[in-house]
Coordinates of C-alpha atoms in Angstrom, one line a residue:
Chain N
X1 CA 122.4 77.8 111.4
X2 CA 122.1 78.4 107.6
X3 CA 120.1 75.2 107.2
X4 CA 117.3 76.6 109.6
X5 CA 117.1 80.0 108.0
X6 CA 116.7 78.5 104.7
X7 CA 114.0 76.4 106.0
X8 CA 112.4 79.6 107.6
X9 CA 112.8 81.3 104.0
X10 CA 110.9 78.6 102.1
X11 CA 108.2 78.4 105.1
X12 CA 107.7 82.0 104.7
X13 CA 107.5 81.9 100.9
X14 CA 104.6 79.3 101.4
X15 CA 102.6 82.2 102.9
X16 CA 103.7 84.7 100.5
X17 CA 102.9 83.0 97.4
X18 CA 99.3 82.6 98.1
X19 CA 97.4 83.7 95.1
X20 CA 95.4 86.8 96.9
X21 CA 98.5 88.2 98.5
X22 CA 101.0 87.6 95.6
X23 CA 98.7 88.4 92.7
X24 CA 97.2 91.2 94.6
X25 CA 100.2 92.7 95.5
X26 CA 101.8 92.4 91.9
X27 CA 98.4 93.5 90.7
X28 CA 98.8 96.8 92.7
X29 CA 102.3 97.4 91.6
X30 CA 101.3 96.8 88.0
X31 CA 98.4 99.2 88.2
X32 CA 100.7 101.9 89.9
X33 CA 103.5 101.3 87.2
X34 CA 100.9 101.7 84.3
X35 CA 99.4 104.8 85.8
X36 CA 102.6 106.5 86.5
X37 CA 104.2 105.9 83.2
X38 CA 101.1 106.7 81.4
X39 CA 100.6 109.9 83.1
X40 CA 104.4 110.8 82.6
X41 CA 103.9 110.4 78.7
X42 CA 100.3 111.1 77.9
X43 CA 100.4 114.3 79.8
X44 CA 104.0 115.5 78.5
X45 CA 102.3 118.7 77.1
X46 CA 100.0 119.5 80.0
X47 CA 100.3 122.8 81.7
X48 CA 99.7 121.1 85.0
X49 CA 103.0 119.2 84.6
X50 CA 103.4 115.2 84.4
X51 CA 105.4 114.4 87.3
X52 CA 105.2 114.3 91.0
X53 CA 103.6 117.3 92.7
X54 CA 103.3 119.0 89.2
X55 CA 106.8 118.9 88.0
X56 CA 107.5 119.2 84.3
X57 CA 109.4 116.5 82.8
X58 CA 110.2 117.4 79.1
X59 CA 110.8 115.5 76.0
X60 CA 114.5 116.3 76.3
X61 CA 114.7 114.9 79.6
X62 CA 112.9 111.9 78.8
X63 CA 115.0 111.3 75.6
X64 CA 118.1 110.9 77.9
X65 CA 119.7 107.8 78.8
X66 CA 117.7 107.8 82.2
X67 CA 114.4 108.4 80.2
X68 CA 113.5 104.8 80.4
X69 CA 113.6 104.7 84.1
X70 CA 112.2 108.0 84.8
X71 CA 108.7 106.6 85.6
X72 CA 109.9 103.7 87.4
X73 CA 112.0 105.8 89.7
X74 CA 109.0 108.0 90.6
X75 CA 106.9 104.8 91.5
X76 CA 109.3 104.1 94.2
X77 CA 107.4 105.9 97.0
X78 CA 104.1 104.2 95.9
X79 CA 105.8 100.7 95.7
X80 CA 107.3 101.4 99.0
X81 CA 104.0 101.9 100.7
X82 CA 102.7 98.8 99.1
X83 CA 105.9 97.0 100.7
X84 CA 105.3 98.5 103.9
X85 CA 101.7 97.3 104.1
X86 CA 102.6 93.7 103.0
X87 CA 105.5 93.3 105.5
X88 CA 103.6 94.9 108.3
X89 CA 100.6 92.5 107.7
X90 CA 102.8 89.6 107.2
X91 CA 104.7 90.3 110.4
X92 CA 101.8 91.3 112.8
X93 CA 99.6 88.7 111.5
X94 CA 101.8 86.0 113.3
X95 CA 100.8 87.9 116.5
X96 CA 97.1 88.7 115.9
X97 CA 96.6 85.1 114.5
X98 CA 98.7 83.4 117.3
X99 CA 100.7 81.6 114.8
X100 CA 103.8 82.9 116.3
X101 CA 103.7 80.2 119.0
X102 CA 103.6 77.6 116.4
X103 CA 106.5 79.2 114.5
X104 CA 108.6 79.3 117.9
X105 CA 107.7 75.9 118.9
X106 CA 109.0 74.5 115.4
X107 CA 112.0 76.8 115.4
X108 CA 112.8 78.5 118.7
X109 CA 115.8 80.4 117.4
X110 CA 114.0 83.8 117.4
X111 CA 116.8 85.5 115.5
X112 CA 116.8 82.8 112.8
X113 CA 113.1 83.4 112.5
X114 CA 113.7 87.3 112.0
X115 CA 116.5 86.7 109.6
X116 CA 114.5 84.2 107.6
X117 CA 111.5 86.3 107.5
X118 CA 113.6 89.4 106.4
X119 CA 115.2 87.3 103.6
X120 CA 112.0 85.9 102.2
X121 CA 110.6 89.5 102.3
X122 CA 113.8 90.8 100.6
X123 CA 112.9 88.4 97.8
X124 CA 109.5 89.6 97.6
X125 CA 110.5 93.2 97.4
X126 CA 112.9 92.1 94.6
X127 CA 110.0 90.7 92.7
X128 CA 108.0 93.7 93.0
X129 CA 111.0 95.7 91.8
X130 CA 111.4 93.8 88.8
X131 CA 107.7 93.6 87.9
X132 CA 107.4 97.4 88.1
X133 CA 110.6 97.9 86.2
X134 CA 109.2 95.5 83.3
X135 CA 105.9 97.1 83.1
X136 CA 106.9 100.9 83.7
X137 CA 109.9 100.5 81.1
X138 CA 107.6 98.5 78.6
X139 CA 104.7 101.0 79.0
X140 CA 107.2 103.9 78.7
X141 CA 108.6 102.5 75.6
X142 CA 105.2 101.9 73.9
X143 CA 104.0 105.2 74.6
X144 CA 107.4 107.0 73.7
X145 CA 106.8 107.0 70.1
X146 CA 103.5 108.3 70.1
X147 CA 104.6 111.2 72.0
X148 CA 107.8 112.2 69.9
X149 CA 110.3 111.1 72.7
X150 CA 113.3 109.6 71.3
X151 CA 114.4 106.3 72.7
X152 CA 117.7 105.9 71.1
X153 CA 119.7 106.5 74.3
X154 CA 117.5 104.2 76.5
X155 CA 119.0 100.8 75.8
X156 CA 122.6 101.8 74.9
X157 CA 125.6 101.2 77.6
X158 CA 124.5 104.4 79.5
X159 CA 120.9 103.6 79.5
X160 CA 121.4 100.0 80.5
X161 CA 123.6 101.4 83.4
X162 CA 120.7 103.9 84.5
X163 CA 118.4 100.8 84.5
X164 CA 120.5 99.0 86.7
X165 CA 121.2 101.8 88.9
X166 CA 117.5 102.5 89.2
X167 CA 116.5 98.9 89.7
X168 CA 119.0 98.7 92.8
X169 CA 117.9 102.3 94.1
X170 CA 114.0 101.2 93.8
X171 CA 114.7 97.8 95.5
X172 CA 116.7 99.6 98.4
X173 CA 113.9 102.1 98.8
X174 CA 111.1 99.4 98.6
X175 CA 113.2 97.4 101.1
X176 CA 113.7 100.2 103.5
X177 CA 109.9 101.0 103.5
X178 CA 109.3 97.3 103.9
X179 CA 111.5 96.8 107.0
X180 CA 109.8 100.0 108.5
X181 CA 106.5 97.9 108.0
X182 CA 108.0 94.9 109.6
X183 CA 109.5 96.5 112.5
X184 CA 105.9 98.4 113.0
X185 CA 104.3 94.9 113.0
X186 CA 106.5 93.7 115.7
X187 CA 106.1 96.5 117.7
X188 CA 102.4 97.1 117.5
X189 CA 101.5 93.2 117.1
X190 CA 98.4 94.3 115.0
X191 CA 98.3 94.5 111.1
X192 CA 95.5 97.1 111.2
X193 CA 97.3 99.3 113.5
X194 CA 100.9 98.9 112.0
X195 CA 99.5 99.6 108.5
X196 CA 97.3 102.6 109.6
X197 CA 100.3 104.0 111.5
X198 CA 102.8 103.6 108.7
X199 CA 100.6 104.9 106.0
X200 CA 99.3 107.8 108.1
X201 CA 102.9 108.8 108.6
X202 CA 104.1 108.5 105.1
X203 CA 101.0 109.8 103.4
X204 CA 99.8 112.5 105.8
X205 CA 102.0 113.4 108.5
X206 CA 105.2 113.7 106.5
X207 CA 103.4 115.7 103.8
X208 CA 101.9 118.2 106.4
X209 CA 105.1 118.4 108.3
X210 CA 107.1 118.9 104.9
X211 CA 104.5 121.4 103.8
X212 CA 104.7 123.6 107.0
X213 CA 108.5 123.6 107.1
X214 CA 110.2 122.4 104.1
X215 CA 113.6 121.9 105.8
X216 CA 112.1 118.7 107.5
X217 CA 112.1 117.1 104.3
X218 CA 115.9 116.6 104.7
X219 CA 115.3 114.1 107.4
X220 CA 111.9 112.7 107.5
X221 CA 112.5 109.0 106.9
X222 CA 109.7 108.5 104.5
X223 CA 111.1 111.2 102.2
X224 CA 114.7 109.9 102.5
X225 CA 113.6 106.4 101.1
X226 CA 111.5 107.7 98.3
X227 CA 114.6 109.9 97.5
X228 CA 116.7 106.7 97.3
X229 CA 114.3 105.4 94.6
X230 CA 114.8 108.7 92.3
X231 CA 118.6 108.7 93.0
X232 CA 118.5 111.8 94.8
X233 CA 116.5 115.2 94.7
X234 CA 117.5 118.8 94.0
X235 CA 117.5 119.5 97.8
X236 CA 118.6 116.2 99.2
X237 CA 121.6 114.1 97.9
X238 CA 121.3 110.6 97.1
X239 CA 124.2 109.8 99.7
X240 CA 122.6 111.9 102.4
X241 CA 119.4 109.9 101.9
X242 CA 120.9 106.8 101.6
X243 CA 123.1 107.2 104.9
X244 CA 120.1 108.7 106.9
X245 CA 117.9 105.9 105.7
X246 CA 120.4 103.5 106.8
X247 CA 120.7 104.9 110.3
X248 CA 116.7 104.7 110.4
X249 CA 116.5 101.3 109.3
X250 CA 119.3 100.0 111.5
X251 CA 117.6 101.7 114.6
X252 CA 114.3 100.1 113.6
X253 CA 116.0 96.8 113.1
X254 CA 117.6 96.8 116.5
X255 CA 114.4 97.8 118.4
X256 CA 112.4 95.0 116.5
X257 CA 115.2 92.3 117.1
X258 CA 115.2 93.2 120.9
X259 CA 111.6 93.3 121.1
X260 CA 111.2 90.0 118.9
X261 CA 113.7 88.1 121.0
X262 CA 113.0 89.1 124.5
X263 CA 109.3 89.8 124.5
X264 CA 107.0 87.0 126.1
X265 CA 104.7 85.3 123.4
X266 CA 101.6 85.3 125.5
X267 CA 99.1 85.5 122.8
Chain L
X1 CA 119.2 59.9 129.7
X2 CA 116.5 61.4 132.1
X3 CA 113.4 59.2 133.1
X4 CA 111.3 62.2 133.3
X5 CA 109.6 63.9 130.3
X6 CA 108.9 67.0 132.4
X7 CA 110.4 68.3 135.6
X8 CA 110.0 71.7 137.1
X9 CA 111.1 72.9 140.6
X10 CA 110.1 76.3 142.2
X11 CA 109.1 77.5 138.7
X12 CA 107.3 80.9 139.0
X13 CA 106.0 83.6 136.6
X14 CA 105.5 86.9 137.9
X15 CA 103.1 89.6 136.2
X16 CA 103.3 92.9 137.7
X17 CA 102.5 92.3 141.4
X18 CA 100.8 89.0 140.8
X19 CA 102.1 85.5 140.6
X20 CA 100.7 83.6 137.6
X21 CA 102.6 80.5 138.6
X22 CA 104.0 80.3 142.1
X23 CA 106.9 77.9 143.1
X24 CA 105.5 75.0 141.0
X25 CA 107.1 71.9 141.5
X26 CA 106.1 68.5 139.6
X27 CA 107.6 65.8 137.6
X28 CA 106.0 63.6 134.7
X29 CA 107.7 60.2 133.9
X30 CA 108.5 59.3 130.3
X31 CA 105.8 57.2 128.5
X32 CA 102.9 58.4 130.8
X33 CA 99.6 60.4 129.9
X34 CA 99.5 63.3 132.5
X35 CA 96.3 65.2 133.1
X36 CA 97.0 68.8 133.8
X37 CA 94.0 70.6 135.7
X38 CA 93.0 73.6 137.3
X39 CA 90.2 76.3 137.1
X40 CA 90.3 79.0 134.6
X41 CA 93.3 81.5 135.4
X42 CA 95.0 78.9 137.5
X43 CA 98.3 79.1 135.5
X44 CA 98.1 76.1 133.3
X45 CA 98.8 78.0 130.1
X46 CA 101.4 80.1 131.6
X47 CA 103.0 77.0 132.6
X48 CA 102.8 75.2 129.3
X49 CA 104.0 78.4 127.9
X50 CA 107.2 78.5 130.0
X51 CA 107.7 74.6 129.3
X52 CA 108.0 75.6 125.5
X53 CA 109.9 78.6 125.8
X54 CA 107.6 81.1 124.8
X55 CA 107.8 83.0 128.0
X56 CA 110.6 83.3 130.5
X57 CA 110.1 82.1 134.0
X58 CA 110.7 84.7 136.7
X59 CA 112.1 82.0 139.0
X60 CA 113.1 78.5 139.3
X61 CA 114.0 75.9 136.7
X62 CA 112.6 73.3 134.7
X63 CA 113.8 70.4 132.4
X64 CA 112.1 69.0 129.3
X65 CA 113.2 65.4 128.2
X66 CA 116.6 66.3 130.3
X67 CA 117.2 69.7 128.8
X68 CA 116.7 73.1 130.7
X69 CA 113.8 74.9 129.7
X70 CA 116.2 77.8 129.0
X71 CA 117.4 76.2 126.0
X72 CA 114.2 75.3 124.2
X73 CA 116.2 74.5 120.8
X74 CA 117.7 71.6 122.5
X75 CA 114.3 69.7 123.1
X76 CA 111.6 71.4 121.0
X77 CA 112.5 69.0 117.9
X78 CA 111.4 66.3 120.0
X79 CA 108.1 68.1 121.4
X80 CA 104.7 68.6 119.7
X81 CA 102.5 71.3 121.2
X82 CA 99.0 72.7 120.8
X83 CA 98.8 75.7 123.1
X84 CA 95.4 77.6 123.9
X85 CA 93.7 76.2 120.8
X86 CA 94.8 75.9 117.2
X87 CA 96.2 79.0 115.5
X88 CA 96.7 78.9 111.6
X89 CA 96.8 81.1 108.7
X90 CA 93.1 81.3 107.6
X91 CA 93.7 82.0 103.8
X92 CA 96.0 78.6 103.6
X93 CA 94.4 75.3 103.2
X94 CA 94.9 72.9 106.2
X95 CA 97.4 70.9 104.4
X96 CA 99.3 74.0 103.4
X97 CA 99.2 75.1 106.9
X98 CA 100.8 71.8 108.0
X99 CA 103.5 72.3 105.2
X100 CA 104.5 75.7 106.4
X101 CA 105.4 74.0 109.8
X102 CA 106.8 70.9 108.2
X103 CA 109.1 73.1 106.2
X104 CA 109.9 75.1 109.0
X105 CA 110.9 72.1 111.4
X106 CA 112.6 70.1 108.4
X107 CA 110.1 67.2 108.6
X108 CA 109.1 65.4 105.6
X109 CA 106.2 66.5 103.5
X110 CA 104.9 63.4 103.1
X111 CA 103.9 63.3 106.8
X112 CA 101.5 66.0 106.2
X113 CA 99.0 63.6 104.4
X114 CA 99.7 60.7 106.7
X115 CA 98.6 63.3 109.6
X116 CA 95.5 64.6 107.8
X117 CA 94.4 61.2 107.3
X118 CA 95.2 60.3 111.3
X119 CA 93.3 63.0 112.4
X120 CA 90.3 62.6 109.9
X121 CA 91.0 65.6 107.6
X122 CA 92.1 63.9 104.4
X123 CA 89.2 64.8 102.6
X124 CA 89.3 68.5 103.8
X125 CA 93.0 68.9 103.5
X126 CA 92.7 71.2 100.5
X127 CA 90.0 73.5 102.1
X128 CA 90.8 76.6 103.4
X129 CA 91.6 76.9 107.2
X130 CA 89.0 79.5 107.4
X131 CA 86.1 77.3 106.4
X132 CA 86.7 74.8 108.9
X133 CA 84.5 74.1 112.0
X134 CA 85.9 74.3 115.7
X135 CA 86.3 70.6 115.8
X136 CA 88.1 70.5 112.5
X137 CA 90.5 73.5 113.5
X138 CA 91.2 71.4 116.7
X139 CA 91.9 68.3 114.7
X140 CA 94.5 70.2 112.5
X141 CA 96.0 71.6 115.8
X142 CA 96.6 67.9 116.9
X143 CA 98.0 66.9 113.7
X144 CA 100.6 70.0 113.7
X145 CA 101.6 68.9 117.3
X146 CA 102.3 65.5 115.8
X147 CA 104.5 66.5 113.2
X148 CA 107.7 66.0 114.6
X149 CA 106.7 62.5 115.8
X150 CA 107.1 63.7 119.4
X151 CA 108.6 62.1 122.3
X152 CA 106.6 64.5 124.4
X153 CA 103.2 66.1 123.4
X154 CA 101.8 68.8 125.3
X155 CA 98.4 69.6 124.3
X156 CA 96.1 72.5 125.7
X157 CA 92.4 71.7 125.8
X158 CA 92.6 69.3 122.8
X159 CA 89.0 68.2 122.9
X160 CA 87.4 71.6 122.8
X161 CA 84.6 71.9 120.1
X162 CA 85.0 68.1 119.4
X163 CA 81.7 66.1 119.4
X164 CA 81.4 62.9 121.4
X165 CA 82.7 60.9 118.6
X166 CA 85.8 63.2 118.2
X167 CA 86.5 63.2 121.9
X168 CA 86.6 59.3 121.9
X169 CA 88.8 59.2 118.8
X170 CA 91.4 61.8 120.4
X171 CA 91.1 59.7 123.6
X172 CA 92.0 56.6 121.6
X173 CA 94.9 58.5 119.8
X174 CA 96.4 59.6 122.8
X175 CA 96.2 56.2 124.4
X176 CA 97.9 54.5 121.2
X177 CA 100.7 57.5 121.3
X178 CA 101.2 56.7 125.0
X179 CA 101.3 53.1 124.4
X180 CA 104.2 53.6 121.6
X181 CA 106.1 55.6 124.2
X182 CA 105.0 59.3 123.7
X183 CA 104.6 61.1 126.8
X184 CA 101.3 63.0 126.7
X185 CA 101.0 66.1 128.9
X186 CA 97.1 67.1 128.6
X187 CA 95.2 70.0 129.9
X188 CA 91.4 69.7 129.7
X189 CA 88.4 70.8 131.4
X190 CA 86.7 67.4 130.6
X191 CA 87.7 65.8 133.9
X192 CA 85.9 62.6 133.1
X193 CA 87.9 62.3 130.0
X194 CA 91.3 62.8 131.8
X195 CA 90.4 60.5 134.5
X196 CA 89.8 57.9 131.6
X197 CA 93.2 58.2 130.1
X198 CA 95.6 59.7 132.8
X199 CA 97.9 57.9 134.9
X200 CA 99.6 60.9 136.4
X201 CA 98.0 64.2 137.4
X202 CA 99.1 67.8 138.1
X203 CA 96.5 70.0 139.8
X204 CA 96.8 73.7 139.9
X205 CA 94.9 76.2 142.0
X206 CA 95.7 80.0 141.9
X207 CA 99.1 79.4 140.2
X208 CA 100.2 76.6 143.1
X209 CA 100.4 73.1 142.6
X210 CA 98.1 71.3 144.9
X211 CA 98.6 67.7 143.8
X212 CA 101.1 66.2 141.6
X213 CA 101.6 62.4 141.3
X214 CA 100.0 58.9 140.2
X215 CA 96.2 59.9 139.9
X216 CA 95.4 56.6 142.1
X217 CA 97.3 58.4 144.9
X218 CA 95.1 61.3 144.6
X219 CA 91.9 59.0 144.9
X220 CA 93.3 57.0 147.9
X221 CA 93.6 60.2 149.7
X222 CA 89.8 60.9 149.2
X223 CA 87.1 59.7 151.3
X224 CA 84.1 58.0 149.7
X225 CA 81.0 59.9 150.1
X226 CA 77.5 59.8 149.7
X227 CA 74.7 62.3 147.6
X228 CA 71.5 63.0 149.7
X229 CA 68.3 64.3 148.5
X230 CA 65.5 65.2 150.8
X231 CA 61.7 65.5 150.1
X232 CA 61.8 69.1 151.1
X233 CA 65.3 71.1 150.3
X234 CA 64.7 72.8 153.6
X235 CA 65.6 69.5 155.5
X236 CA 68.9 69.3 153.8
X237 CA 70.5 71.3 156.8
X238 CA 68.8 68.9 159.3
X239 CA 70.7 66.1 157.2
X240 CA 73.9 67.8 157.2
X241 CA 73.7 68.5 161.1
X242 CA 73.0 64.8 161.7
X243 CA 76.1 63.8 159.6
X244 CA 78.1 66.2 161.4
X245 CA 76.9 65.1 165.0
X246 CA 78.0 61.5 163.7
X247 CA 81.4 62.8 163.1
X248 CA 81.2 63.1 159.3
X249 CA 82.1 65.9 157.2
X250 CA 79.1 67.2 155.2
X251 CA 78.2 70.1 153.0
X252 CA 75.4 71.4 150.6
X253 CA 75.8 71.5 146.8
X254 CA 73.5 72.0 143.9
X255 CA 70.3 71.2 146.1
X256 CA 72.0 67.9 147.6
X257 CA 73.9 67.3 150.7
X258 CA 77.3 65.7 150.3
X259 CA 78.3 63.6 153.1
X260 CA 81.8 61.7 153.5
X261 CA 81.5 58.2 154.8
X262 CA 81.7 54.6 153.6
X263 CA 78.7 53.1 151.9
X264 CA 77.8 51.0 154.8
X265 CA 76.9 54.2 156.7
X266 CA 74.2 54.9 154.4
X267 CA 71.6 52.8 156.2
X268 CA 72.6 54.3 159.4
X269 CA 72.0 57.9 158.0
X270 CA 68.7 56.8 156.4
X271 CA 67.7 55.6 160.0
X272 CA 68.6 58.7 161.9
X273 CA 67.0 60.8 159.3
X274 CA 63.8 59.2 159.7
X275 CA 63.9 59.2 163.5
X276 CA 64.3 62.9 162.8
X277 CA 61.3 63.2 160.7
X278 CA 63.2 63.9 157.6
X279 CA 62.3 61.9 154.5
X280 CA 65.4 60.8 152.2
X281 CA 64.3 60.7 148.5
X282 CA 67.7 59.7 147.1
X283 CA 70.7 58.2 148.9
X284 CA 73.6 57.5 146.4
X285 CA 76.9 56.2 147.9
X286 CA 79.6 57.4 145.4
X287 CA 83.5 56.6 145.0
X288 CA 85.7 59.7 144.7
X289 CA 86.0 60.4 141.1
X290 CA 88.3 63.1 139.4
X291 CA 85.6 65.8 139.1
X292 CA 84.6 65.5 142.8
X293 CA 88.1 65.5 143.8
X294 CA 88.9 68.5 141.7
X295 CA 86.2 70.5 143.1
X296 CA 87.3 69.5 146.6
X297 CA 90.9 70.4 146.1
X298 CA 90.4 73.6 144.1
X299 CA 87.7 74.7 146.1
X300 CA 85.6 75.3 143.0
X301 CA 81.8 74.8 143.0
X302 CA 79.9 73.5 140.1

């Protein structure tokens, strides 16, 4: 069992490591990491705000031990959308290209395939998190001096703990988004449909619903996953977001597992 | 160990109200090449998918290499398959595509280069799959099917898109594999090709098995026939009537008359036609071949 899952894991990585996908994804991750970190520091004195949705993040806030990860944590949602697209495309393409039948002939254990795929994508999400952390913390550190933001507390014991906590939170958030993408890929069996639906829901529907009735932000899945990355928000606690996200992801995984294992592979 | 590579009994697959495969029963002995034929939509691919555990039968049972088809993990490590044409990742090279499958199945990576060479893709192994011609894709599909060094090779239309030389190479490859003990179960529309290599045949029509057994047994059931052309096409009906009056089955096809009967009767027919004022311009006695037999048994007209 473990041996076959390991084989699936490495087989998946042969697909994930292709330059267009790997460098393309890491390029997008780097771009957003640089962009968000730069906006945070370069617009620190802007009256329009330097954070998400016009929020003002002051020098004092950035000088705290959590200052190093301030930009990194707010990138979580964007990284999540990238992960959703990658995971959805990687899963749905097995149906649209017809390659799932090859995989199942070589490895008929469908649960093993799903576990192996999930494991490989987890490491892919981990890589995305690490790259984003290094770039956003690096850019923040480079820009902090020029904007009179003290970095004294960033790398002391508390600062290092903050970095570790944020790394874990962003990773969990990206993974959650990624799993939702994977489930959409299995359910819809088309990369375009699954990516479109996922992005439409996260970027448009959730925002419209949240703007019309702010209380819905307490339970909308995309918002919960983004809140995990930031370690909680003034309106939604970290533990609430984490437990609700765990329920969403678990239900989605159960649906995906049942569909993946029981559905005929007829394309 | 079972002496059968494939054995299915009462195997059925229902989609909605229609039966894609209806109570199929056939056996394929180990070490043979078995052709699997039927018109489009006859249920060939559905049957193959059931044999490979990709879709679940709605009735009946089957065994592959002595293991039930409900437990594909017990036999698929000894089975190679290409179903409904090759399917690979377009952005990966041919070799990398094979490596994905070799890693997945736990086969040695050296086998990839060996197989690329065997199917004539050694020089294009590093090219992306999306740059391959249809014939090259087909060859890669066959290489993927050969990865496990299979005891049973199941191929669905392996010669699609291949040029005559490629078809001949595949024929030779299948023959060599069978000579080395691999059972080959191959579906194809190239009936003349199948006739050249198959010892066994399974014929489907509208989801039902209309023949399963040694190919010679099928031919033995068929009558020799002759193809007749007349000076005027309108006279064909007269020829058919003459044959039918003499107790021979006859029908019109593609501007000719097909008349069942031994070659010796050709002279008699010619004489009877002449006496009726019909001028025969072509009279060719034929022995039954797979194509004729196929059309005869499946009711398909060319």
